[in-house]
XYZ file of C-alpha atoms in Angstrom:
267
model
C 0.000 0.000 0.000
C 1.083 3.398 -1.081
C 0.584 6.705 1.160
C 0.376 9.911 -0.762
C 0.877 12.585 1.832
C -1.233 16.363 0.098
C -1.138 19.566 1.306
C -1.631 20.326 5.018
C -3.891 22.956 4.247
C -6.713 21.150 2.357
C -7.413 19.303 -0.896
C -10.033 21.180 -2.968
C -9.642 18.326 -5.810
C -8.546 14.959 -7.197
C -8.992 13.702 -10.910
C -7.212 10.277 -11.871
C -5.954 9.908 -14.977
C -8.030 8.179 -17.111
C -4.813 6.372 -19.052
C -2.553 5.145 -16.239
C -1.907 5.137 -12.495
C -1.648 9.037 -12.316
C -3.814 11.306 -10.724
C -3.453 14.710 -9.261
C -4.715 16.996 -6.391
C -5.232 21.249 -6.137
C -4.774 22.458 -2.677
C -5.663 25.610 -0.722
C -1.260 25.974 -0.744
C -2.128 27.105 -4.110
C -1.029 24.175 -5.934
C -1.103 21.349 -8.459
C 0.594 18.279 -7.608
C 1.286 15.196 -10.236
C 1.364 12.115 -8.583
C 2.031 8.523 -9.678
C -0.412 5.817 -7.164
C 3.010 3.472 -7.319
C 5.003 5.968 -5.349
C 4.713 8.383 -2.129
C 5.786 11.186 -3.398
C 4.972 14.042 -5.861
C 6.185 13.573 -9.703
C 5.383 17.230 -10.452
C 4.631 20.476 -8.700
C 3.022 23.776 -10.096
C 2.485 26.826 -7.934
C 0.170 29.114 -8.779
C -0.986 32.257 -7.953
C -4.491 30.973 -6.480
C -5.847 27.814 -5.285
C -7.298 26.224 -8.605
C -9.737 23.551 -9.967
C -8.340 20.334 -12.240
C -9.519 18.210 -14.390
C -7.947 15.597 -17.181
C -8.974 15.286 -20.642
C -10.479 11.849 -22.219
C -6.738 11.152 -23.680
C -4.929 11.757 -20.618
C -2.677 14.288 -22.564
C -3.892 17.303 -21.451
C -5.119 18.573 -18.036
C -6.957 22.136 -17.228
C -6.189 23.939 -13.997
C -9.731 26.781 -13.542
C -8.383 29.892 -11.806
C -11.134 31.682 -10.080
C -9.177 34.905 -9.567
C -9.058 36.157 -13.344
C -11.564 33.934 -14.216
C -9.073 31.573 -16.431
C -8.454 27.891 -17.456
C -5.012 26.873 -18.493
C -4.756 24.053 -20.452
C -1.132 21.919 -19.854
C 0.440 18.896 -21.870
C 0.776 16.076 -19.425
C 4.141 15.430 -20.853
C 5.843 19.118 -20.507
C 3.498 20.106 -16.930
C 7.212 22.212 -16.150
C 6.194 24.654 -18.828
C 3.997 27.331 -19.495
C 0.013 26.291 -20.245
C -0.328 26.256 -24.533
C -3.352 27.608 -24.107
C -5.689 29.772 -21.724
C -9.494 30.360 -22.079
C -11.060 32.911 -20.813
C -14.341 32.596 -18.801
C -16.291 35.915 -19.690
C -20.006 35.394 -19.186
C -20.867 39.141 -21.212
C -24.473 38.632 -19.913
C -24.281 38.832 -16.029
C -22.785 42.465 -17.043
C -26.769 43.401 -17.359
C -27.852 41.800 -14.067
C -25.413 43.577 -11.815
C -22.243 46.018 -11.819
C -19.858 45.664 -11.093
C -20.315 41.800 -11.840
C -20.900 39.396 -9.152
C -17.721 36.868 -8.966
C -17.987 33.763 -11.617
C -16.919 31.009 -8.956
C -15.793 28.042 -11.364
C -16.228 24.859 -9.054
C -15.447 21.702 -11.606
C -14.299 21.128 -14.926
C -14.952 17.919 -16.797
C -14.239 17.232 -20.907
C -16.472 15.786 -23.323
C -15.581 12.238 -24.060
C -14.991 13.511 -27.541
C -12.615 15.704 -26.431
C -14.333 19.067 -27.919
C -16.088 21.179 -25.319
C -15.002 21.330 -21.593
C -17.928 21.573 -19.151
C -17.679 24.220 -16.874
C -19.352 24.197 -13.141
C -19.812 27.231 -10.813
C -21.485 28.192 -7.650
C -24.166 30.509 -9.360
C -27.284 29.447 -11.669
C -25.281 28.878 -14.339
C -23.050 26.040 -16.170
C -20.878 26.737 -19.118
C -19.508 24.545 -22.065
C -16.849 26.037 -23.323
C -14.564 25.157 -26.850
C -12.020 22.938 -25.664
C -9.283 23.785 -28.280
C -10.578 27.921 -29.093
C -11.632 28.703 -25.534
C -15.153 30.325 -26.978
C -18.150 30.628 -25.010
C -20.845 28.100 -26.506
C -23.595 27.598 -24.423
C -24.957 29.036 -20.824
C -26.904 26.177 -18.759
C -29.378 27.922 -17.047
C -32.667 27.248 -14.742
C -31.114 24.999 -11.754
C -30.536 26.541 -8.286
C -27.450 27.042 -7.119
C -25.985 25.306 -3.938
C -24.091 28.055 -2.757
C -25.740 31.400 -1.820
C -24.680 34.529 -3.715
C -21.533 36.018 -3.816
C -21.963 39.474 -1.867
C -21.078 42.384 -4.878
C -17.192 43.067 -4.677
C -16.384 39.192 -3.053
C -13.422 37.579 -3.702
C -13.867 34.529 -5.738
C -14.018 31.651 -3.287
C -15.056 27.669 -3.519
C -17.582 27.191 -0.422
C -20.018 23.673 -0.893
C -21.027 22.959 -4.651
C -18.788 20.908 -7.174
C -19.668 17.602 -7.651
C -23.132 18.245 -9.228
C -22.698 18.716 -12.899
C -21.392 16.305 -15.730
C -21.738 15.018 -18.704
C -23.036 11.395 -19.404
C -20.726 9.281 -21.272
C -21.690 9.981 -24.756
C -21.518 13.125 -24.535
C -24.699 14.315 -25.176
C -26.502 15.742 -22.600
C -25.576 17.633 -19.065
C -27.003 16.514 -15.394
C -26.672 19.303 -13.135
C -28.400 18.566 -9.134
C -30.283 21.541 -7.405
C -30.668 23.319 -4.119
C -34.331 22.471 -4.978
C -33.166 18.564 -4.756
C -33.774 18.167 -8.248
C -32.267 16.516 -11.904
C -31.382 18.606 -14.629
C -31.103 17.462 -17.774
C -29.765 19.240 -20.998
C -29.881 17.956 -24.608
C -26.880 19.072 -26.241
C -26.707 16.843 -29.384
C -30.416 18.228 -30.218
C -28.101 21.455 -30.605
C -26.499 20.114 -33.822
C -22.899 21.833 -33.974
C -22.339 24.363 -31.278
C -21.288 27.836 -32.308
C -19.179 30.576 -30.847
C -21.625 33.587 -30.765
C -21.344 36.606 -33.328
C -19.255 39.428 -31.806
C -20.943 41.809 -29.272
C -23.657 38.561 -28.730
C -24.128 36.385 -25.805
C -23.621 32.422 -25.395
C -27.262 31.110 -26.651
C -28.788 30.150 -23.454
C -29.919 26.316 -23.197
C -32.928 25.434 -20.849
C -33.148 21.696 -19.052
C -35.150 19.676 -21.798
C -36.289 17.350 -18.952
C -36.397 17.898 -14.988
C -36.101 14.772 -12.351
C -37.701 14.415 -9.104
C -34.825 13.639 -7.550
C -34.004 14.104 -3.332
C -36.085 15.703 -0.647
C -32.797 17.741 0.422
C -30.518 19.513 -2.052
C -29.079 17.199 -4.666
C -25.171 17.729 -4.449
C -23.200 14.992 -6.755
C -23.804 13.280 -9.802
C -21.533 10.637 -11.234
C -21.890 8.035 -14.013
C -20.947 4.649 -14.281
C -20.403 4.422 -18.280
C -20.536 0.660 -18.331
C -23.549 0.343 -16.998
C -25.039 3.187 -18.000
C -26.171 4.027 -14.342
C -26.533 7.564 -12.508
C -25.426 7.875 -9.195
C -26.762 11.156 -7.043
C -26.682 11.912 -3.954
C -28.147 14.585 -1.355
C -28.566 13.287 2.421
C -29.088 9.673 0.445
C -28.030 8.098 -2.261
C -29.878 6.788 -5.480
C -28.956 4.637 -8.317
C -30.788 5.482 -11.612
C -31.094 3.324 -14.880
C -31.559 4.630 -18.391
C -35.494 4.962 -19.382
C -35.993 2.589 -21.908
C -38.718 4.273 -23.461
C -41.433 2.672 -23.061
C -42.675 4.555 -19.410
C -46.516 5.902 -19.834
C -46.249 9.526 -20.542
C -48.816 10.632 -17.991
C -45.763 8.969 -14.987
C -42.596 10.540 -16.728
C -44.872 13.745 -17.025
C -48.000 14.013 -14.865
C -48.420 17.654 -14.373
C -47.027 18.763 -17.883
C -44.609 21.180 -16.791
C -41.612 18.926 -17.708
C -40.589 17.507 -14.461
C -40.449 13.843 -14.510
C -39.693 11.428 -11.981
C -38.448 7.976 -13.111
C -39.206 4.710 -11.316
């Protein structure tokens, strides 16, 4: 058995690598750290200027460090971690400019790729999700309607991480986006009824995408979703835990629907 000592002052994540025994951890020591599950200690270290949020891609090849501060993702070969990011994005959400000035705090809180490797989903604390271009950095869509977790950043905040994180993702093909709810429910976005997702024409917003389909899903706040991709099961959890299956279809529409507003529970 292999102990891998972290930071002292708190993990905020761990990703594994999807390829081999890798995974790393972001601390609150504002770091990265690379480490190999074979060994106890680090194989790479970045310091950065602000405690950050990581994620792998699909390949293993790349990983993306969100920096809440400026409101930035840097995007790092695996291979050359020692060197500057090859790319950074941007996370400028022009909209919230006409809700509030100056501009409440964009909190990013996860970070997970599409499985084919083109948009990187982006979680925050507020009512909104973002996909983003994985290799341009554009804004493509804004995933609106859920409630957040965390309350609202007070005008002028710092940027900081308090309880939501775990509650967005993609399912395995790619196609659609579970987010969970401070009203305990199931989210559900259609992306591939999108076609090809755009960038938007200069001085436009990100086209906004409402939940195609709402779940009934805890009594309390629901606060992580995960998939299994081999089984094609749903895992969420709020003060319990559930384990959903794919709807095969055939449910009466009156139980996935009863009241017609689009919320559907599924047995």
């Amino acid at each position: 058995m292999t102990t891998n000592t972290f930071s002292t002052l708190g993990v905020t994540k761990s990703e594994v690598s999807p390829t081999d025994d890798g995974f790393m951890s972001s601390s609150l020591d504002n770091t990265v750290r690379l480490w190999d599950l074979r060994t106890p200690s680090t194989r790479g270290l970045l310091n950065l200027p602000y405690s950050g949020v990581v994620a792998y891609d699909t390949s293993g090849v790349v990983f993306a460090v969100a920096l809440n501060l400026y409101s930035k993702i840097l995007l790092y070969d695996t291979s050359n971690f020692d060197k500057e990011p090859f790319q950074t994005i941007s996370v400028d959400d022009t909209a919230l400019a006409r809700i509030s000035f100056p501009v409440r705090p964009l909190v990013m809180t996860s970070l997970e790729f599409s499985t084919n490797g083109k948009w990187l989903l982006v979680g925050t604390s507020g009512g909104t999700h973002y996909i983003m271009d994985a290799y341009d950095g554009y804004m493509l869509a804004r995933l609106t309607r859920h409630q957040p977790l965390d309350p609202k950043q007070p005008l002028g905040a710092q940027p900081t991480r308090l309880i939501s994180g775990e509650e967005v993702c993609w399912t395995p093909d790619s196609k659609y986006v579970l987010s969970g709810s401070e009203d305990g429910k199931i989210y559900i976005w259609d992306i591939a009824s999108r076609g090809e997702l755009t960038p938007p024409k200069p001085g436009r917003d990100a086209d906004t995408l409402q939940p195609s389909v709402v779940l009934d899903g805890h009594v309390g706040p629901t606060r992580c979703l995960r998939f299994n991709p081999r089984y094609a099961m749903l895992a969420t959890a709020s003060n319990d835990l559930a384990f959903w299956l794919a709807d095969s279809g055939n449910a009466d529409t009156e139980d996935r629907d009863r009241d017609g507003d689009g919320d559907t529970r599924m047995h």
